[in-house]
Amino acid sequence: MKSSHAGLDHEEPTDEFYGPALRKAVETKQVSIAEIDDHARRILRSYFDDGVVDYPVEKRVIDVERDLDIAQQIEEGSIVLLKNERSILPLDGAHVHSIAVIGAHADVGMLSGGGSAQVDPPGGNAVDPSQGAIVFQNHTHVFFPTSPLKQLQKALPQAQVQFNTGDDRTTAAALAKHSDVAIVFVQQWQMEGMDLPTLALPDNQDALVEAVAAVNPHTIVVLETGTAALMPWAGKVEGIVEAWYSGARGATALARVLTGEVNPSGKLAMTFPLSDADLPHPTIPPLPAEDKGAGADAVNAGGNSHSSYAIHYDEGLKVGYKWYDAEHKAVLFPFGFGLSYTSFAYSGLQITPGATTAVRFTVKNTGKRAGAEVSEIYVTMPPSADEPPKRLVGYDKLMLEPGESREVTVQVDPLYLSVYDEASHAMKIVPGSYTFAVGGSSQSLPLKVEAEMPGRR
């Protein structure tokens, strides 16, 4: 009833609240027919606005290869290089003669996320669930049949690339010890409707990384996760790569990045904290009694039950990176962070207020490789706005050849400089001094300029 009054038009994916319960609310006059008509009108408006009614999707032959090419391009641009000490990456076939690939079924496939992130690949799951009871637990984890091991062997034919499952840390460490480089694959499976009890990697994967890094300082960790992960071993390895849930050609994209055929350019869309304790909500409420025992890998029954409990989001405006800024918390990797095989320099920041605010600056590729840089623009608002320390208001991605410079202009929409005024129920720009900052991540902003902004709605 409260959701209906508040304007919720449709409930997905169940009808727990908008099924019989809503019908009863209408029958008892707690929700009016006019309110239901209003919900229906907005739903139908979306149908017509998106052309679903007037221009239905035509049936056509699916160009699978084209779709796979696009998926690979997206993944190549999404992989985030988090650490690259002593330039261990990209792997150089002329100097790296033996590579140990360890863990996470990297010999046969790469992990798909669950729920809406899960796509059943052609040919089916690359991993037989009956062979992975510890990993799979209550849900079937799908692996795309795209093998990192095979793609690395293909990309580095002169190197000996061997695989170990990682199930036994002793044998995994033995292989790593006698290899020039060790690449450990780790993963965390998740889906909507299930809350991870911790950001720590499951199934003793941290211990596996520790064991390998203890015998081979030239260790690279590849993460297959859908969110941030804790990395107690981060200081003991030379390379860290976040591959996410990489899709149908994930292994091809990853191999191209690891070997330098593609220069990584992805940036983090979230903050990686140092510990669970640094999260706005480090613990989640206990499960209702009927849901206990649903599995230790995740909390909530993930669609097996619709039991609910109260969660109080009391962080206010301090969401995501704004929380860590406002609370002055150190992080493992900040929002917007991502390394490259080249380097970039920023200069010449200029701000021109107007109907939209023009932010101009120059980016130069100061390294020896061509590469793409995502430039990020943040604003610190006047104290009277009562906002967190800074907010992302724009970004741009450009490819630069070695030594190339280019001026970038980003038009910042007034909405991104506005706050909500409760008295007038409208967005407004608070008059005062705004600090614009530009750089390669939320915590690397070499350019800063103040600009006076007039108040307006």
Tab-separated table of C-alpha atoms in Angstrom:
chain	number	residue	atom	x	y	z
A	1	MET	CA	0.000	0.000	0.000
A	2	LYS	CA	2.739	2.450	0.953
A	3	SER	CA	4.679	1.570	-2.205
A	4	SER	CA	1.616	2.226	-4.342
A	5	HIS	CA	1.015	5.589	-2.686
A	6	ALA	CA	4.693	6.451	-3.211
A	7	GLY	CA	4.408	5.837	-6.967
A	8	LEU	CA	5.794	2.339	-7.541
A	9	ASP	CA	4.149	1.261	-10.799
A	10	HIS	CA	5.305	-2.323	-11.142
A	11	GLU	CA	6.912	-5.044	-9.046
A	12	GLU	CA	9.530	-7.400	-10.440
A	13	PRO	CA	10.288	-10.250	-10.575
A	14	THR	CA	7.500	-11.477	-8.260
A	15	ASP	CA	4.019	-10.327	-7.299
A	16	GLU	CA	4.505	-10.713	-3.561
A	17	PHE	CA	3.252	-7.200	-2.826
A	18	TYR	CA	1.507	-6.190	-6.058
A	19	GLY	CA	-0.444	-9.421	-6.494
A	20	PRO	CA	-3.193	-10.525	-4.104
A	21	ALA	CA	-2.054	-7.985	-1.515
A	22	LEU	CA	-2.637	-5.050	-3.868
A	23	ARG	CA	-5.970	-6.477	-5.013
A	24	LYS	CA	-7.056	-6.690	-1.371
A	25	ALA	CA	-5.934	-3.099	-0.779
A	26	VAL	CA	-8.142	-1.982	-3.683
A	27	GLU	CA	-11.099	-4.011	-2.460
A	28	THR	CA	-10.805	-2.489	1.019
A	29	LYS	CA	-10.532	1.032	-0.438
A	30	GLN	CA	-6.983	1.516	0.872
A	31	VAL	CA	-5.798	2.043	-2.709
A	32	SER	CA	-8.096	3.785	-5.182
A	33	ILE	CA	-8.895	2.688	-8.727
A	34	ALA	CA	-7.644	6.101	-9.842
A	35	GLU	CA	-4.250	5.277	-8.329
A	36	ILE	CA	-4.174	1.935	-10.162
A	37	ASP	CA	-5.110	3.718	-13.401
A	38	ASP	CA	-2.217	6.116	-12.816
A	39	HIS	CA	0.204	3.187	-12.478
A	40	ALA	CA	-1.171	1.581	-15.650
A	41	ARG	CA	-0.977	4.856	-17.566
A	42	ARG	CA	2.722	5.294	-16.793
A	43	ILE	CA	3.488	1.692	-17.710
A	44	LEU	CA	1.684	2.029	-21.037
A	45	ARG	CA	3.347	5.380	-21.679
A	46	SER	CA	6.733	3.650	-21.434
A	47	TYR	CA	5.598	1.058	-23.974
A	48	PHE	CA	4.650	3.747	-26.483
A	49	ASP	CA	7.637	5.969	-25.662
A	50	ASP	CA	10.044	3.110	-26.419
A	51	GLY	CA	8.204	2.171	-29.612
A	52	VAL	CA	7.275	-1.298	-28.400
A	53	VAL	CA	3.689	-0.924	-29.658
A	54	ASP	CA	4.147	1.079	-32.864
A	55	TYR	CA	7.511	-0.359	-33.892
A	56	PRO	CA	7.770	-3.923	-32.572
A	57	VAL	CA	11.096	-5.704	-32.856
A	58	GLU	CA	11.375	-7.561	-36.138
A	59	LYS	CA	12.548	-11.133	-36.249
A	60	ARG	CA	15.928	-11.437	-37.907
A	61	VAL	CA	18.844	-13.794	-38.200
A	62	ILE	CA	21.209	-13.242	-35.297
A	63	ASP	CA	24.771	-12.419	-36.336
A	64	VAL	CA	26.502	-14.422	-33.623
A	65	GLU	CA	30.057	-13.624	-34.718
A	66	ARG	CA	29.333	-9.903	-34.763
A	67	ASP	CA	27.843	-10.125	-31.276
A	68	LEU	CA	30.873	-12.056	-30.031
A	69	ASP	CA	33.211	-9.435	-31.515
A	70	ILE	CA	31.308	-6.693	-29.682
A	71	ALA	CA	31.391	-8.681	-26.430
A	72	GLN	CA	35.156	-9.075	-26.768
A	73	GLN	CA	35.673	-5.364	-27.448
A	74	ILE	CA	33.615	-4.461	-24.390
A	75	GLU	CA	35.588	-6.811	-22.171
A	76	GLU	CA	38.937	-5.589	-23.499
A	77	GLY	CA	37.908	-2.070	-22.509
A	78	SER	CA	36.513	-3.167	-19.145
A	79	ILE	CA	39.416	-5.163	-17.702
A	80	VAL	CA	41.075	-3.134	-14.943
A	81	LEU	CA	44.799	-3.338	-14.244
A	82	LEU	CA	45.057	-2.741	-10.488
A	83	LYS	CA	48.731	-3.441	-9.809
A	84	ASN	CA	51.780	-3.795	-12.040
A	85	GLU	CA	54.978	-3.761	-10.003
A	86	ARG	CA	58.263	-4.017	-11.884
A	87	SER	CA	56.195	-3.956	-15.095
A	88	ILE	CA	55.479	-7.663	-14.777
A	89	LEU	CA	52.772	-7.043	-17.372
A	90	PRO	CA	52.491	-7.296	-20.268
A	91	LEU	CA	53.957	-10.771	-20.469
A	92	ASP	CA	56.907	-10.790	-22.844
A	93	GLY	CA	57.306	-14.055	-24.698
A	94	ALA	CA	60.969	-13.285	-25.343
A	95	HIS	CA	61.762	-13.309	-21.618
A	96	VAL	CA	59.025	-15.408	-20.021
A	97	HIS	CA	59.666	-19.058	-20.811
A	98	SER	CA	57.388	-20.814	-18.312
A	99	ILE	CA	54.030	-19.810	-16.848
A	100	ALA	CA	51.980	-21.532	-14.162
A	101	VAL	CA	48.221	-20.988	-14.538
A	102	ILE	CA	46.487	-21.914	-11.302
A	103	GLY	CA	42.925	-22.175	-10.039
A	104	ALA	CA	39.301	-21.260	-10.824
A	105	HIS	CA	38.821	-23.746	-13.691
A	106	ALA	CA	41.050	-21.556	-15.880
A	107	ASP	CA	41.821	-24.596	-18.001
A	108	VAL	CA	38.267	-24.791	-19.341
A	109	GLY	CA	36.382	-21.530	-18.883
A	110	MET	CA	35.587	-18.233	-17.220
A	111	LEU	CA	32.845	-17.535	-14.718
A	112	SER	CA	29.468	-15.986	-15.511
A	113	GLY	CA	27.549	-14.099	-12.864
A	114	GLY	CA	24.234	-15.408	-11.590
A	115	GLY	CA	20.705	-14.173	-12.057
A	116	SER	CA	20.368	-11.472	-14.696
A	117	ALA	CA	24.131	-11.635	-15.325
A	118	GLN	CA	23.961	-15.307	-16.258
A	119	VAL	CA	23.914	-16.292	-19.909
A	120	ASP	CA	23.826	-19.916	-20.964
A	121	PRO	CA	26.688	-20.312	-23.456
A	122	PRO	CA	26.458	-22.314	-26.694
A	123	GLY	CA	27.406	-25.870	-25.900
A	124	GLY	CA	26.420	-25.526	-22.271
A	125	ASN	CA	28.356	-25.074	-19.057
A	126	ALA	CA	32.100	-25.589	-19.452
A	127	VAL	CA	32.306	-27.041	-15.927
A	128	ASP	CA	30.317	-30.058	-14.761
A	129	PRO	CA	28.636	-29.057	-11.465
A	130	SER	CA	29.025	-32.612	-10.188
A	131	GLN	CA	32.786	-32.099	-10.326
A	132	GLY	CA	32.726	-28.887	-8.308
A	133	ALA	CA	30.513	-29.421	-5.262
A	134	ILE	CA	32.588	-27.160	-3.026
A	135	VAL	CA	32.422	-24.304	-5.486
A	136	PHE	CA	28.835	-24.713	-6.609
A	137	GLN	CA	26.994	-25.273	-3.308
A	138	ASN	CA	23.304	-24.304	-3.748
A	139	HIS	CA	23.361	-22.776	-7.226
A	140	THR	CA	24.728	-23.784	-10.602
A	141	HIS	CA	27.652	-21.578	-11.522
A	142	VAL	CA	27.966	-21.207	-15.278
A	143	PHE	CA	31.368	-21.046	-16.973
A	144	PHE	CA	31.783	-19.852	-20.545
A	145	PRO	CA	33.837	-22.358	-22.567
A	146	THR	CA	36.571	-19.806	-23.156
A	147	SER	CA	39.806	-21.100	-21.635
A	148	PRO	CA	42.432	-18.649	-20.325
A	149	LEU	CA	44.968	-21.476	-20.350
A	150	LYS	CA	44.433	-22.231	-24.032
A	151	GLN	CA	44.375	-18.576	-25.037
A	152	LEU	CA	47.652	-17.908	-23.222
A	153	GLN	CA	49.211	-20.966	-24.853
A	154	LYS	CA	48.055	-19.636	-28.213
A	155	ALA	CA	49.317	-16.103	-27.537
A	156	LEU	CA	52.698	-17.281	-26.157
A	157	PRO	CA	53.577	-20.373	-28.227
A	158	GLN	CA	57.242	-20.234	-27.263
A	159	ALA	CA	56.459	-20.416	-23.538
A	160	GLN	CA	55.580	-23.507	-21.536
A	161	VAL	CA	52.159	-22.751	-20.013
A	162	GLN	CA	50.972	-25.367	-17.508
A	163	PHE	CA	47.840	-25.650	-15.363
A	164	ASN	CA	47.146	-26.665	-11.788
A	165	THR	CA	43.644	-26.747	-10.312
A	166	GLY	CA	44.735	-25.111	-7.069
A	167	ASP	CA	42.789	-27.684	-5.075
A	168	ASP	CA	46.023	-28.715	-3.397
A	169	ARG	CA	48.140	-25.726	-2.397
A	170	THR	CA	51.317	-27.793	-2.106
A	171	THR	CA	51.294	-28.990	-5.719
A	172	ALA	CA	50.178	-25.560	-6.929
A	173	ALA	CA	53.102	-23.927	-5.133
A	174	ALA	CA	55.492	-26.538	-6.531
A	175	LEU	CA	54.460	-25.685	-10.093
A	176	ALA	CA	54.677	-21.959	-9.362
A	177	LYS	CA	58.133	-22.284	-7.807
A	178	HIS	CA	59.603	-23.698	-11.003
A	179	SER	CA	57.890	-21.205	-13.330
A	180	ASP	CA	59.046	-17.765	-14.426
A	181	VAL	CA	55.582	-16.332	-13.741
A	182	ALA	CA	52.571	-17.635	-11.823
A	183	ILE	CA	49.042	-16.505	-12.695
A	184	VAL	CA	46.463	-17.350	-10.029
A	185	PHE	CA	42.793	-17.117	-10.996
A	186	VAL	CA	40.368	-16.406	-8.157
A	187	GLN	CA	36.628	-15.842	-8.218
A	188	GLN	CA	33.571	-14.798	-6.243
A	189	TRP	CA	30.162	-15.806	-7.637
A	190	GLN	CA	27.133	-13.680	-6.888
A	191	MET	CA	23.714	-12.620	-8.111
A	192	GLU	CA	20.957	-10.165	-7.304
A	193	GLY	CA	18.719	-11.291	-4.460
A	194	MET	CA	21.686	-12.688	-2.535
A	195	ASP	CA	23.939	-10.743	-0.210
A	196	LEU	CA	27.544	-11.759	0.297
A	197	PRO	CA	28.280	-12.083	4.025
A	198	THR	CA	31.800	-10.795	3.330
A	199	LEU	CA	33.876	-9.412	0.469
A	200	ALA	CA	36.547	-12.014	1.275
A	201	LEU	CA	37.124	-14.624	-1.411
A	202	PRO	CA	35.546	-18.009	-0.595
A	203	ASP	CA	36.997	-21.518	-0.550
A	204	ASN	CA	40.440	-20.663	0.876
A	205	GLN	CA	41.467	-18.842	-2.285
A	206	ASP	CA	43.402	-16.266	-0.237
A	207	ALA	CA	45.509	-19.080	1.186
A	208	LEU	CA	46.168	-20.336	-2.349
A	209	VAL	CA	47.437	-16.925	-3.443
A	210	GLU	CA	49.589	-16.664	-0.314
A	211	ALA	CA	51.118	-20.092	-0.947
A	212	VAL	CA	51.975	-19.284	-4.548
A	213	ALA	CA	53.323	-15.802	-3.793
A	214	ALA	CA	55.512	-17.232	-1.032
A	215	VAL	CA	57.508	-19.275	-3.562
A	216	ASN	CA	57.279	-17.032	-6.628
A	217	PRO	CA	57.499	-13.245	-6.264
A	218	HIS	CA	56.441	-12.887	-9.904
A	219	THR	CA	52.815	-13.718	-9.175
A	220	ILE	CA	49.823	-12.195	-10.966
A	221	VAL	CA	46.277	-12.555	-9.634
A	222	VAL	CA	43.286	-12.420	-11.998
A	223	LEU	CA	39.953	-11.782	-10.310
A	224	GLU	CA	36.625	-12.939	-11.705
A	225	THR	CA	34.137	-11.108	-9.488
A	226	GLY	CA	31.014	-9.003	-9.756
A	227	THR	CA	32.035	-6.528	-7.084
A	228	ALA	CA	34.937	-5.518	-4.880
A	229	ALA	CA	36.992	-8.208	-3.165
A	230	LEU	CA	39.283	-8.148	-0.156
A	231	MET	CA	42.944	-8.828	-0.945
A	232	PRO	CA	45.042	-9.496	2.173
A	233	TRP	CA	47.806	-10.684	-0.171
A	234	ALA	CA	47.874	-7.525	-2.336
A	235	GLY	CA	51.296	-6.478	-1.048
A	236	LYS	CA	52.831	-9.865	-1.828
A	237	VAL	CA	52.067	-10.138	-5.552
A	238	GLU	CA	53.386	-8.112	-8.475
A	239	GLY	CA	50.266	-7.968	-10.612
A	240	ILE	CA	46.513	-7.742	-10.008
A	241	VAL	CA	43.936	-7.760	-12.808
A	242	GLU	CA	40.163	-7.427	-12.367
A	243	ALA	CA	38.473	-9.280	-15.233
A	244	TRP	CA	34.909	-9.208	-13.818
A	245	TYR	CA	32.402	-11.639	-15.386
A	246	SER	CA	34.008	-11.497	-18.761
A	247	GLY	CA	31.508	-13.000	-21.184
A	248	ALA	CA	31.646	-15.294	-24.173
A	249	ARG	CA	35.138	-14.280	-25.290
A	250	GLY	CA	36.514	-13.356	-21.910
A	251	ALA	CA	39.603	-15.541	-22.153
A	252	THR	CA	40.525	-14.103	-25.550
A	253	ALA	CA	40.152	-10.559	-24.250
A	254	LEU	CA	42.113	-11.349	-21.096
A	255	ALA	CA	44.986	-12.997	-22.980
A	256	ARG	CA	45.228	-9.983	-25.288
A	257	VAL	CA	45.501	-7.684	-22.271
A	258	LEU	CA	47.977	-9.876	-20.376
A	259	THR	CA	50.270	-10.119	-23.404
A	260	GLY	CA	50.039	-6.444	-24.379
A	261	GLU	CA	48.141	-6.867	-27.621
A	262	VAL	CA	45.559	-4.660	-25.916
A	263	ASN	CA	46.550	-1.897	-23.513
A	264	PRO	CA	44.201	-2.002	-20.489
A	265	SER	CA	42.038	1.096	-20.052
A	266	GLY	CA	39.268	0.040	-17.668
A	267	LYS	CA	38.553	2.044	-14.515
A	268	LEU	CA	36.830	0.883	-11.345
A	269	ALA	CA	33.137	1.715	-11.091
A	270	MET	CA	33.295	1.076	-7.344
A	271	THR	CA	35.670	1.426	-4.413
A	272	PHE	CA	37.646	-1.597	-3.215
A	273	PRO	CA	37.837	-1.287	0.603
A	274	LEU	CA	40.611	-2.554	2.826
A	275	SER	CA	38.221	-4.564	4.998
A	276	ASP	CA	34.565	-5.346	5.569
A	277	ALA	CA	34.686	-3.045	8.591
A	278	ASP	CA	35.160	-0.060	6.266
A	279	LEU	CA	31.812	-0.608	4.536
A	280	PRO	CA	28.816	1.603	5.377
A	281	HIS	CA	27.019	-1.577	6.482
A	282	PRO	CA	29.714	-4.110	7.423
A	283	THR	CA	27.188	-6.676	8.611
A	284	ILE	CA	23.704	-7.579	7.460
A	285	PRO	CA	20.745	-8.511	9.653
A	286	PRO	CA	20.365	-12.137	10.738
A	287	LEU	CA	18.260	-14.290	8.464
A	288	PRO	CA	14.752	-15.201	9.513
A	289	ALA	CA	14.788	-18.636	11.133
A	290	GLU	CA	13.181	-20.332	8.129
A	291	ASP	CA	16.005	-19.178	5.843
A	292	LYS	CA	18.916	-20.310	8.005
A	293	GLY	CA	20.792	-23.183	6.443
A	294	ALA	CA	20.164	-21.939	2.914
A	295	GLY	CA	23.920	-21.923	2.374
A	296	ALA	CA	26.990	-20.298	3.868
A	297	ASP	CA	28.124	-18.838	0.567
A	298	ALA	CA	25.537	-16.073	0.562
A	299	VAL	CA	22.816	-14.589	2.691
A	300	ASN	CA	19.157	-14.469	1.681
A	301	ALA	CA	17.618	-17.332	-0.174
A	302	GLY	CA	18.206	-15.947	-3.667
A	303	GLY	CA	14.687	-16.535	-4.905
A	304	ASN	CA	13.968	-19.620	-2.789
A	305	SER	CA	12.086	-17.528	-0.221
A	306	HIS	CA	10.610	-14.065	-0.043
A	307	SER	CA	11.245	-13.484	3.645
A	308	SER	CA	12.230	-9.907	4.301
A	309	TYR	CA	13.883	-7.893	7.032
A	310	ALA	CA	14.552	-4.234	7.642
A	311	ILE	CA	17.756	-2.593	6.445
A	312	HIS	CA	18.274	1.032	7.378
A	313	TYR	CA	20.229	2.982	4.775
A	314	ASP	CA	21.342	5.775	7.067
A	315	GLU	CA	24.426	6.916	5.145
A	316	GLY	CA	22.329	9.572	3.395
A	317	LEU	CA	24.188	11.162	0.495
A	318	LYS	CA	27.414	9.337	1.329
A	319	VAL	CA	26.958	6.550	-1.210
A	320	GLY	CA	29.864	4.643	-2.754
A	321	TYR	CA	33.096	6.642	-3.044
A	322	LYS	CA	31.402	9.559	-1.261
A	323	TRP	CA	31.245	7.448	1.907
A	324	TYR	CA	34.995	6.795	1.948
A	325	ASP	CA	35.743	10.459	1.200
A	326	ALA	CA	33.428	11.792	3.893
A	327	GLU	CA	34.574	9.283	6.512
A	328	HIS	CA	38.271	9.761	5.615
A	329	LYS	CA	38.756	6.035	5.166
A	330	ALA	CA	41.809	4.662	3.408
A	331	VAL	CA	40.950	2.236	0.602
A	332	LEU	CA	42.653	-0.566	-1.274
A	333	PHE	CA	41.758	0.807	-4.715
A	334	PRO	CA	39.706	3.990	-5.184
A	335	PHE	CA	36.705	4.612	-7.399
A	336	GLY	CA	37.785	5.415	-10.962
A	337	PHE	CA	41.202	3.766	-10.557
A	338	GLY	CA	42.879	1.774	-13.310
A	339	LEU	CA	46.437	1.458	-14.598
A	340	SER	CA	47.779	1.345	-18.146
A	341	TYR	CA	50.920	0.086	-19.868
A	342	THR	CA	51.631	3.731	-20.694
A	343	SER	CA	51.369	6.950	-18.666
A	344	PHE	CA	49.398	10.178	-18.987
A	345	ALA	CA	49.855	13.792	-17.909
A	346	TYR	CA	47.192	16.471	-17.407
A	347	SER	CA	47.485	20.234	-17.895
A	348	GLY	CA	45.664	23.457	-18.724
A	349	LEU	CA	42.380	23.156	-16.836
A	350	GLN	CA	39.860	25.889	-17.707
A	351	ILE	CA	36.259	26.306	-16.555
A	352	THR	CA	33.676	28.296	-18.523
A	353	PRO	CA	30.285	28.588	-16.769
A	354	GLY	CA	27.172	28.915	-18.912
A	355	ALA	CA	23.974	27.078	-19.760
A	356	THR	CA	26.242	24.068	-19.426
A	357	THR	CA	29.637	24.385	-17.767
A	358	ALA	CA	32.522	23.738	-20.168
A	359	VAL	CA	35.508	21.950	-18.635
A	360	ARG	CA	38.620	22.066	-20.839
A	361	PHE	CA	41.979	20.423	-20.228
A	362	THR	CA	44.810	18.692	-22.089
A	363	VAL	CA	45.842	15.057	-21.797
A	364	LYS	CA	49.223	13.815	-23.027
A	365	ASN	CA	50.457	10.257	-23.475
A	366	THR	CA	53.884	10.441	-21.842
A	367	GLY	CA	54.739	6.767	-22.312
A	368	LYS	CA	55.981	4.566	-25.133
A	369	ARG	CA	52.751	2.726	-25.974
A	370	ALA	CA	49.477	3.829	-27.496
A	371	GLY	CA	46.748	3.790	-24.891
A	372	ALA	CA	43.329	5.060	-23.886
A	373	GLU	CA	42.721	7.199	-20.821
A	374	VAL	CA	39.453	7.854	-19.018
A	375	SER	CA	39.665	11.412	-17.692
A	376	GLU	CA	37.387	12.078	-14.731
A	377	ILE	CA	35.902	15.389	-13.573
A	378	TYR	CA	34.865	15.940	-9.964
A	379	VAL	CA	33.321	18.931	-8.230
A	380	THR	CA	33.494	20.071	-4.626
A	381	MET	CA	30.435	22.192	-3.879
A	382	PRO	CA	30.085	25.191	-1.527
A	383	PRO	CA	29.637	24.337	2.175
A	384	SER	CA	26.068	25.649	2.029
A	385	ALA	CA	25.158	22.777	-0.318
A	386	ASP	CA	25.783	20.332	2.546
A	387	GLU	CA	27.145	17.697	0.173
A	388	PRO	CA	29.876	15.008	0.478
A	389	PRO	CA	33.441	16.154	-0.341
A	390	LYS	CA	33.153	15.664	-4.103
A	391	ARG	CA	30.977	14.216	-6.832
A	392	LEU	CA	31.708	12.869	-10.308
A	393	VAL	CA	30.158	15.214	-12.887
A	394	GLY	CA	31.730	14.077	-16.153
A	395	TYR	CA	34.331	11.962	-17.898
A	396	ASP	CA	35.811	11.330	-21.319
A	397	LYS	CA	37.822	8.512	-22.883
A	398	LEU	CA	40.325	9.090	-25.636
A	399	MET	CA	43.011	7.067	-27.388
A	400	LEU	CA	46.450	8.662	-27.659
A	401	GLU	CA	49.580	7.624	-29.503
A	402	PRO	CA	52.930	7.890	-27.676
A	403	GLY	CA	53.772	11.571	-27.178
A	404	GLU	CA	50.393	12.737	-28.479
A	405	SER	CA	48.498	15.528	-26.694
A	406	ARG	CA	44.861	16.425	-27.117
A	407	GLU	CA	42.553	19.029	-25.662
A	408	VAL	CA	39.393	17.640	-24.113
A	409	THR	CA	36.155	19.551	-23.617
A	410	VAL	CA	33.381	18.135	-21.460
A	411	GLN	CA	30.058	19.933	-21.082
A	412	VAL	CA	28.742	19.466	-17.553
A	413	ASP	CA	24.951	19.416	-17.330
A	414	PRO	CA	23.570	21.831	-14.686
A	415	LEU	CA	21.753	18.910	-13.080
A	416	TYR	CA	25.102	17.436	-12.014
A	417	LEU	CA	25.918	20.657	-10.152
A	418	SER	CA	22.526	20.830	-8.464
A	419	VAL	CA	21.093	19.789	-5.117
A	420	TYR	CA	17.496	19.013	-4.246
A	421	ASP	CA	15.636	21.821	-2.514
A	422	GLU	CA	12.955	20.315	-0.284
A	423	ALA	CA	11.098	23.608	0.135
A	424	SER	CA	10.481	24.071	-3.594
A	425	HIS	CA	10.569	20.364	-4.526
A	426	ALA	CA	13.054	21.195	-7.282
A	427	MET	CA	16.736	20.963	-8.155
A	428	LYS	CA	18.822	24.095	-7.755
A	429	ILE	CA	22.417	25.292	-8.071
A	430	VAL	CA	23.645	26.820	-4.832
A	431	PRO	CA	25.555	30.082	-5.398
A	432	GLY	CA	29.206	30.070	-4.402
A	433	SER	CA	32.650	28.737	-5.181
A	434	TYR	CA	32.905	25.350	-6.888
A	435	THR	CA	36.205	23.469	-7.100
A	436	PHE	CA	36.601	21.474	-10.311
A	437	ALA	CA	39.215	18.695	-10.235
A	438	VAL	CA	40.404	16.533	-13.126
A	439	GLY	CA	42.525	13.392	-13.243
A	440	GLY	CA	42.720	9.647	-13.686
A	441	SER	CA	40.816	8.506	-10.587
A	442	SER	CA	38.835	9.872	-7.661
A	443	GLN	CA	42.062	10.069	-5.641
A	444	SER	CA	44.438	11.195	-8.385
A	445	LEU	CA	43.315	14.665	-9.421
A	446	PRO	CA	46.336	16.801	-10.379
A	447	LEU	CA	44.296	19.672	-11.856
A	448	LYS	CA	42.100	21.905	-9.683
A	449	VAL	CA	40.408	25.220	-10.438
A	450	GLU	CA	37.819	27.215	-8.494
A	451	ALA	CA	34.919	28.861	-10.290
A	452	GLU	CA	32.127	31.086	-8.993
A	453	MET	CA	28.693	29.794	-9.927
A	454	PRO	CA	25.537	31.929	-9.679
A	455	GLY	CA	22.541	30.374	-7.984
A	456	ARG	CA	19.720	29.173	-10.233
A	457	ARG	CA	17.046	26.571	-10.638
